Every structure is written in C-alpha cells, then in structure tokens.
Amino acid sequence: QVQLVESGGGLVQAGGSLRLSCAVSGIIFSVNDMGWFRQAPGKQRELVAVISSSDSTVYFDPAAGRFTIARDNAKNTVYLQMNSLKPEDTAVYYCQVLEYRSSTGWTNKYGYWGQGTQVTVSS
C-alpha cells in the first residue's frame, strides 16, 4: 500500500522560501512519476509540478519560475523548493504518485492522498 508523508510546511513571509519533502513507501519509487498538488481554502486542488521517473520536469502556472521539483531515488523522497512565495501560495500541499494518460493528463495513480503539509504565506 502506498504511503505518502509530506513535511516542511510552515508560516513564512511573502518573498521567503520553503522546501517541502515527501517520503514515499509501498511502491517502487524510482519507476514512478511524482508530483505536487496544492489546495487553497475554497478552491479546487491543482497540480503544481511534475517530475518523471527519468527526471524530466513540468511546471504549471502557479509554480513556473519560482518552484523547483526534485527527487532522490535513494531516499524515496520527492521535494518541492518554493522561492519568492506569495500570499496566494497559501494552501495545503500534497505529493502524489502520478500516471499520464493522453485523455486525462496527469492523474493520481493510486487514488490515495497523504495528510498534506500546510503552507501559509503572510503579506
């Protein structure tokens, strides 16, 4: 059974940085694509960044130019470095095991969500 444990969130001032981590177990981590989602209060969950099993990366509008996704296969961990944080980045951040389908794009491969980690950016 896949387990995802996110950490590294907290309270930071606008312009600051945070590094999120996600420890993954229950799967062969190195062969899976991974991603970070976020969900702000009253909003839908959105995909922020993707890193493939071959280390290719994709960033979506909120993250482009400010966030960096990385993985360490030896530690079964995926990271999200977030710089130049803005109040609108305030959300619960979740990591996820992804699969890509041409009909649906990137989706949650196992239908399981961890507890997430809260990021709060003050103005």
PDB file of C-alpha atoms in Angstrom:
ATOM      1  CA  GLN A   1       0.000   0.000   0.000  1.00  0.00           C
ATOM      2  CA  VAL A   2       1.391   3.363  -0.993  1.00  0.00           C
ATOM      3  CA  GLN A   3       2.149   5.808   1.795  1.00  0.00           C
ATOM      4  CA  LEU A   4       2.937   9.473   1.319  1.00  0.00           C
ATOM      5  CA  VAL A   5       4.204  11.601   4.193  1.00  0.00           C
ATOM      6  CA  GLU A   6       4.579  15.301   3.432  1.00  0.00           C
ATOM      7  CA  SER A   7       6.557  17.678   5.613  1.00  0.00           C
ATOM      8  CA  GLY A   8       8.315  21.030   5.573  1.00  0.00           C
ATOM      9  CA  GLY A   9       5.380  23.407   5.517  1.00  0.00           C
ATOM     10  CA  GLY A  10       5.017  26.364   7.818  1.00  0.00           C
ATOM     11  CA  LEU A  11       4.454  30.076   8.119  1.00  0.00           C
ATOM     12  CA  VAL A  12       6.666  32.337   6.021  1.00  0.00           C
ATOM     13  CA  GLN A  13       6.611  35.959   4.961  1.00  0.00           C
ATOM     14  CA  ALA A  14       5.999  36.955   1.378  1.00  0.00           C
ATOM     15  CA  GLY A  15       9.212  36.687  -0.616  1.00  0.00           C
ATOM     16  CA  GLY A  16      10.504  33.864   1.556  1.00  0.00           C
ATOM     17  CA  SER A  17      11.269  30.254   0.767  1.00  0.00           C
ATOM     18  CA  LEU A  18      10.279  26.795   1.930  1.00  0.00           C
ATOM     19  CA  ARG A  19      11.378  23.312   0.982  1.00  0.00           C
ATOM     20  CA  LEU A  20       8.751  20.602   1.139  1.00  0.00           C
ATOM     21  CA  SER A  21       9.596  16.924   1.365  1.00  0.00           C
ATOM     22  CA  CYS A  22       7.540  13.822   0.735  1.00  0.00           C
ATOM     23  CA  ALA A  23       8.652  10.398   1.895  1.00  0.00           C
ATOM     24  CA  VAL A  24       7.151   7.627  -0.194  1.00  0.00           C
ATOM     25  CA  SER A  25       6.815   3.951   0.653  1.00  0.00           C
ATOM     26  CA  GLY A  26       4.904   0.917  -0.573  1.00  0.00           C
ATOM     27  CA  ILE A  27       5.877   1.315  -4.234  1.00  0.00           C
ATOM     28  CA  ILE A  28       8.958   1.103  -6.402  1.00  0.00           C
ATOM     29  CA  PHE A  29       9.629   4.815  -6.174  1.00  0.00           C
ATOM     30  CA  SER A  30      12.238   5.142  -8.905  1.00  0.00           C
ATOM     31  CA  VAL A  31       9.962   3.976 -11.719  1.00  0.00           C
ATOM     32  CA  ASN A  32       7.085   6.266 -10.864  1.00  0.00           C
ATOM     33  CA  ASP A  33       6.312   9.793 -11.912  1.00  0.00           C
ATOM     34  CA  MET A  34       5.712  12.107  -8.967  1.00  0.00           C
ATOM     35  CA  GLY A  35       4.050  15.441  -8.492  1.00  0.00           C
ATOM     36  CA  TRP A  36       2.959  18.115  -6.078  1.00  0.00           C
ATOM     37  CA  PHE A  37      -0.599  19.386  -5.808  1.00  0.00           C
ATOM     38  CA  ARG A  38      -1.968  22.146  -3.666  1.00  0.00           C
ATOM     39  CA  GLN A  39      -5.398  23.089  -2.392  1.00  0.00           C
ATOM     40  CA  ALA A  40      -6.213  26.552  -1.135  1.00  0.00           C
ATOM     41  CA  PRO A  41      -9.286  27.212   1.042  1.00  0.00           C
ATOM     42  CA  GLY A  42     -12.437  27.188  -1.059  1.00  0.00           C
ATOM     43  CA  LYS A  43     -10.584  26.182  -4.212  1.00  0.00           C
ATOM     44  CA  GLN A  44     -10.063  23.002  -6.169  1.00  0.00           C
ATOM     45  CA  ARG A  45      -6.912  21.017  -5.813  1.00  0.00           C
ATOM     46  CA  GLU A  46      -4.430  21.935  -8.551  1.00  0.00           C
ATOM     47  CA  LEU A  47      -1.316  20.313  -9.916  1.00  0.00           C
ATOM     48  CA  VAL A  48       1.780  22.423  -9.359  1.00  0.00           C
ATOM     49  CA  ALA A  49       4.743  20.414 -10.641  1.00  0.00           C
ATOM     50  CA  VAL A  50       5.652  17.002 -12.021  1.00  0.00           C
ATOM     51  CA  ILE A  51       8.894  15.048 -12.131  1.00  0.00           C
ATOM     52  CA  SER A  52       9.074  11.916 -14.218  1.00  0.00           C
ATOM     53  CA  SER A  53      10.934   8.724 -13.450  1.00  0.00           C
ATOM     54  CA  SER A  54      13.597   9.974 -15.881  1.00  0.00           C
ATOM     55  CA  ASP A  55      13.869  13.350 -14.083  1.00  0.00           C
ATOM     56  CA  SER A  56      12.016  15.389 -16.667  1.00  0.00           C
ATOM     57  CA  THR A  57      10.064  18.197 -15.054  1.00  0.00           C
ATOM     58  CA  VAL A  58       6.863  20.052 -15.851  1.00  0.00           C
ATOM     59  CA  TYR A  59       5.639  23.152 -14.065  1.00  0.00           C
ATOM     60  CA  PHE A  60       2.188  24.639 -14.074  1.00  0.00           C
ATOM     61  CA  ASP A  61       1.254  28.303 -13.879  1.00  0.00           C
ATOM     62  CA  PRO A  62       1.489  28.874 -10.125  1.00  0.00           C
ATOM     63  CA  ALA A  63       4.935  27.324  -9.929  1.00  0.00           C
ATOM     64  CA  ALA A  64       6.670  28.306 -13.140  1.00  0.00           C
ATOM     65  CA  GLY A  65       9.856  30.231 -12.464  1.00  0.00           C
ATOM     66  CA  ARG A  66       9.572  30.083  -8.660  1.00  0.00           C
ATOM     67  CA  PHE A  67       9.306  26.420  -7.681  1.00  0.00           C
ATOM     68  CA  THR A  68      11.662  23.520  -8.341  1.00  0.00           C
ATOM     69  CA  ILE A  69      10.715  19.877  -8.048  1.00  0.00           C
ATOM     70  CA  ALA A  70      13.377  17.254  -7.445  1.00  0.00           C
ATOM     71  CA  ARG A  71      13.641  13.641  -6.368  1.00  0.00           C
ATOM     72  CA  ASP A  72      16.109  11.432  -4.544  1.00  0.00           C
ATOM     73  CA  ASN A  73      15.531   7.814  -5.528  1.00  0.00           C
ATOM     74  CA  ALA A  74      17.957   6.564  -2.892  1.00  0.00           C
ATOM     75  CA  LYS A  75      15.768   8.134  -0.206  1.00  0.00           C
ATOM     76  CA  ASN A  76      12.395   7.530  -1.872  1.00  0.00           C
ATOM     77  CA  THR A  77      11.715  11.228  -1.445  1.00  0.00           C
ATOM     78  CA  VAL A  78      10.398  13.994  -3.659  1.00  0.00           C
ATOM     79  CA  TYR A  79      10.989  17.676  -2.882  1.00  0.00           C
ATOM     80  CA  LEU A  80       9.458  21.000  -3.777  1.00  0.00           C
ATOM     81  CA  GLN A  81      11.670  24.047  -3.343  1.00  0.00           C
ATOM     82  CA  MET A  82       9.486  27.138  -3.263  1.00  0.00           C
ATOM     83  CA  ASN A  83      11.033  30.586  -3.630  1.00  0.00           C
ATOM     84  CA  SER A  84       9.584  34.093  -3.858  1.00  0.00           C
ATOM     85  CA  LEU A  85       6.485  32.925  -2.062  1.00  0.00           C
ATOM     86  CA  LYS A  86       3.304  34.962  -2.342  1.00  0.00           C
ATOM     87  CA  PRO A  87       0.211  35.056  -0.112  1.00  0.00           C
ATOM     88  CA  GLU A  88      -1.711  33.317  -2.890  1.00  0.00           C
ATOM     89  CA  ASP A  89       0.598  30.314  -2.476  1.00  0.00           C
ATOM     90  CA  THR A  90      -1.098  29.654   0.855  1.00  0.00           C
ATOM     91  CA  ALA A  91      -2.515  26.136   0.639  1.00  0.00           C
ATOM     92  CA  VAL A  92      -2.170  22.565   1.794  1.00  0.00           C
ATOM     93  CA  TYR A  93       0.452  20.898  -0.378  1.00  0.00           C
ATOM     94  CA  TYR A  94       0.243  17.215  -1.263  1.00  0.00           C
ATOM     95  CA  CYS A  95       2.650  14.960  -3.081  1.00  0.00           C
ATOM     96  CA  GLN A  96       1.294  12.283  -5.331  1.00  0.00           C
ATOM     97  CA  VAL A  97       2.205   9.292  -7.438  1.00  0.00           C
ATOM     98  CA  LEU A  98       1.137  10.151 -10.974  1.00  0.00           C
ATOM     99  CA  GLU A  99       0.341   8.496 -14.212  1.00  0.00           C
ATOM    100  CA  TYR A 100      -0.109  10.200 -17.542  1.00  0.00           C
ATOM    101  CA  ARG A 101      -2.860   9.421 -19.992  1.00  0.00           C
ATOM    102  CA  SER A 102      -3.433  11.356 -23.182  1.00  0.00           C
ATOM    103  CA  SER A 103      -7.162  11.540 -22.458  1.00  0.00           C
ATOM    104  CA  THR A 104      -6.903  12.844 -18.898  1.00  0.00           C
ATOM    105  CA  GLY A 105      -3.384  14.216 -18.495  1.00  0.00           C
ATOM    106  CA  TRP A 106      -1.638  13.672 -15.149  1.00  0.00           C
ATOM    107  CA  THR A 107      -3.785  11.856 -12.608  1.00  0.00           C
ATOM    108  CA  ASN A 108      -3.489  10.285  -9.177  1.00  0.00           C
ATOM    109  CA  LYS A 109      -2.236   6.761  -9.893  1.00  0.00           C
ATOM    110  CA  TYR A 110      -3.441   5.023  -6.722  1.00  0.00           C
ATOM    111  CA  GLY A 111      -6.342   7.174  -5.562  1.00  0.00           C
ATOM    112  CA  TYR A 112      -4.687   7.815  -2.202  1.00  0.00           C
ATOM    113  CA  TRP A 113      -3.833  11.155  -0.607  1.00  0.00           C
ATOM    114  CA  GLY A 114      -1.491  11.811   2.280  1.00  0.00           C
ATOM    115  CA  GLN A 115      -2.250  14.314   5.010  1.00  0.00           C
ATOM    116  CA  GLY A 116      -0.515  17.154   3.195  1.00  0.00           C
ATOM    117  CA  THR A 117       1.538  19.958   4.684  1.00  0.00           C
ATOM    118  CA  GLN A 118       0.210  23.453   5.339  1.00  0.00           C
ATOM    119  CA  VAL A 119       1.986  26.401   3.774  1.00  0.00           C
ATOM    120  CA  THR A 120       0.937  29.849   4.935  1.00  0.00           C
ATOM    121  CA  VAL A 121       2.435  32.960   3.389  1.00  0.00           C
ATOM    122  CA  SER A 122       1.840  36.234   5.186  1.00  0.00           C
ATOM    123  CA  SER A 123       1.844  39.592   3.424  1.00  0.00           C
TER     124      SER A 123
END
